[in-house]
Amino acid sequence: MTPMKRKSLMDELAVRPVCGDGAMGTLLMARGMASGACGMAWNTDRADDVKAIHDAYRAAGSQLITTNSFGGTRFVLDHHGRATDVRALNFAAAQVARAAAGEDAWVLGDVGPCGDFLEPVGDLTTDEVREAFREQIEALLAGGADAILVETMSDPAEMVCGIEASLSCNPEVPVIGTYAFQKTATGEFRTMMGTPVTEAISRAVEAGAKIVGANCGASLDLDDYVALCKEIAAAAGSAHVIIQPNAGAPRQVDGATLYLATPQQMAETATRLIEAGAHIVGGCCGTTPAHLAAIAAVL
């Protein structure tokens, strides 16, 4: 019997908001991963643990399951001596997420920054970065990703490289582009590179992203994410908007960085984000399946 084809994510977004998932790294560490270790190695070495995290988000109501592949380019994996394992680790990441998502949820192939700056600030060329992204994205798509999430970007040029790489692999696969914004002393939202919201979002849309937004804002509180969402929605044009906040602004407690927003606070914020123009709400640093269950309930 031929399995039923999954509904298009873009078709789903046209009729209702969709719930993302939450943090991965902190939950891997809770299962024993050492700080600074190669989390992507768990996709092959401890795949059951990775799938258990995906399963927990799926059970909480997450409709988007994000692969454990944030540091999946050869540049980042090289820091762990795994640069030659790009295809194997990304393919495994997508397969584990696919197994958890099933046929009624979507897998986002997660692509994070390369870990260095593009010329002229750094040494990487756009061709090198685009090729590294293409190598990663090909493996994620082969493993079963339904869309590509280029996230936590600060440089629009690197964002464009990621979007272009994805479209070169398969122009039919939706690309999601999210930036990490911070708030300046004058109250403006800008990326670490100083790019304002309108320019950052416009560059992503012009490059071909169908969904744009923000995740993991530096020191942003929940009210800030709502204000930021309004600016992003104003700049997004016909693109859908995704916001994946941290569990509140980080706090230093006994030398540890903690995110203290409760599930109820995240749920209340999710409602406000939808009213502000978001079509997808998920979580980033500090969020857990409990936070996502609360968000899913209000979506």
Short mmCIF file of N, CA and C in Angstrom, two decimals, residues 9 13 17-20 64 108 176 211 240-244 273-274 277-282 299:
data_model
loop_
_atom_site.label_atom_id
_atom_site.label_comp_id
_atom_site.label_asym_id
_atom_site.label_seq_id
_atom_site.Cartn_x
_atom_site.Cartn_y
_atom_site.Cartn_z
N LEU A 9 3.90 21.89 3.79
CA LEU A 9 4.01 22.80 4.91
C LEU A 9 3.47 24.18 4.53
N LEU A 13 0.47 26.27 6.42
CA LEU A 13 0.64 27.62 6.96
C LEU A 13 -0.38 28.59 6.39
N PRO A 17 -1.75 28.49 12.12
CA PRO A 17 -0.39 28.54 12.67
C PRO A 17 0.13 27.15 13.00
N VAL A 18 1.43 27.02 13.02
CA VAL A 18 2.09 25.73 13.24
C VAL A 18 3.04 25.86 14.42
N CYS A 19 3.15 24.80 15.20
CA CYS A 19 4.01 24.79 16.40
C CYS A 19 5.36 24.16 16.09
N GLY A 20 6.42 24.89 16.40
CA GLY A 20 7.76 24.35 16.25
C GLY A 20 8.16 23.50 17.43
N LEU A 64 6.74 20.66 13.90
CA LEU A 64 8.01 20.80 13.19
C LEU A 64 9.10 20.20 14.05
N LEU A 108 12.52 19.76 9.78
CA LEU A 108 13.31 20.90 9.35
C LEU A 108 14.79 20.53 9.43
N ILE A 176 13.57 28.30 5.26
CA ILE A 176 13.25 29.17 6.40
C ILE A 176 14.54 29.87 6.80
N ILE A 211 9.84 31.56 4.44
CA ILE A 211 9.49 31.79 5.84
C ILE A 211 10.68 32.50 6.46
N HIS A 240 5.90 33.99 5.17
CA HIS A 240 5.40 33.69 6.50
C HIS A 240 6.45 34.06 7.55
N VAL A 241 6.02 34.23 8.79
CA VAL A 241 6.91 34.66 9.87
C VAL A 241 7.04 33.57 10.91
N ILE A 242 8.25 33.29 11.34
CA ILE A 242 8.55 32.33 12.39
C ILE A 242 9.30 33.05 13.51
N ILE A 243 8.88 32.80 14.76
CA ILE A 243 9.58 33.34 15.92
C ILE A 243 9.83 32.20 16.89
N GLN A 244 11.10 32.01 17.27
CA GLN A 244 11.46 30.94 18.20
C GLN A 244 12.25 31.57 19.36
N LEU A 273 2.44 36.57 19.97
CA LEU A 273 3.22 36.50 18.74
C LEU A 273 2.33 36.23 17.53
N ILE A 274 1.35 35.36 17.70
CA ILE A 274 0.41 35.11 16.60
C ILE A 274 -0.35 36.39 16.26
N GLY A 277 1.67 38.69 14.14
CA GLY A 277 1.96 38.33 12.76
C GLY A 277 2.72 37.05 12.55
N ALA A 278 3.04 36.31 13.60
CA ALA A 278 3.78 35.06 13.44
C ALA A 278 2.87 33.95 12.93
N HIS A 279 3.42 33.09 12.10
CA HIS A 279 2.70 31.91 11.60
C HIS A 279 3.26 30.62 12.19
N ILE A 280 4.49 30.68 12.68
CA ILE A 280 5.12 29.55 13.38
C ILE A 280 5.70 30.07 14.68
N VAL A 281 5.42 29.39 15.77
CA VAL A 281 6.02 29.72 17.06
C VAL A 281 6.66 28.45 17.62
N GLY A 282 7.92 28.56 17.99
CA GLY A 282 8.62 27.46 18.64
C GLY A 282 9.44 28.02 19.78
N LEU A 299 -1.87 27.27 20.37
CA LEU A 299 -1.90 27.38 18.92
C LEU A 299 -3.01 26.55 18.33
#
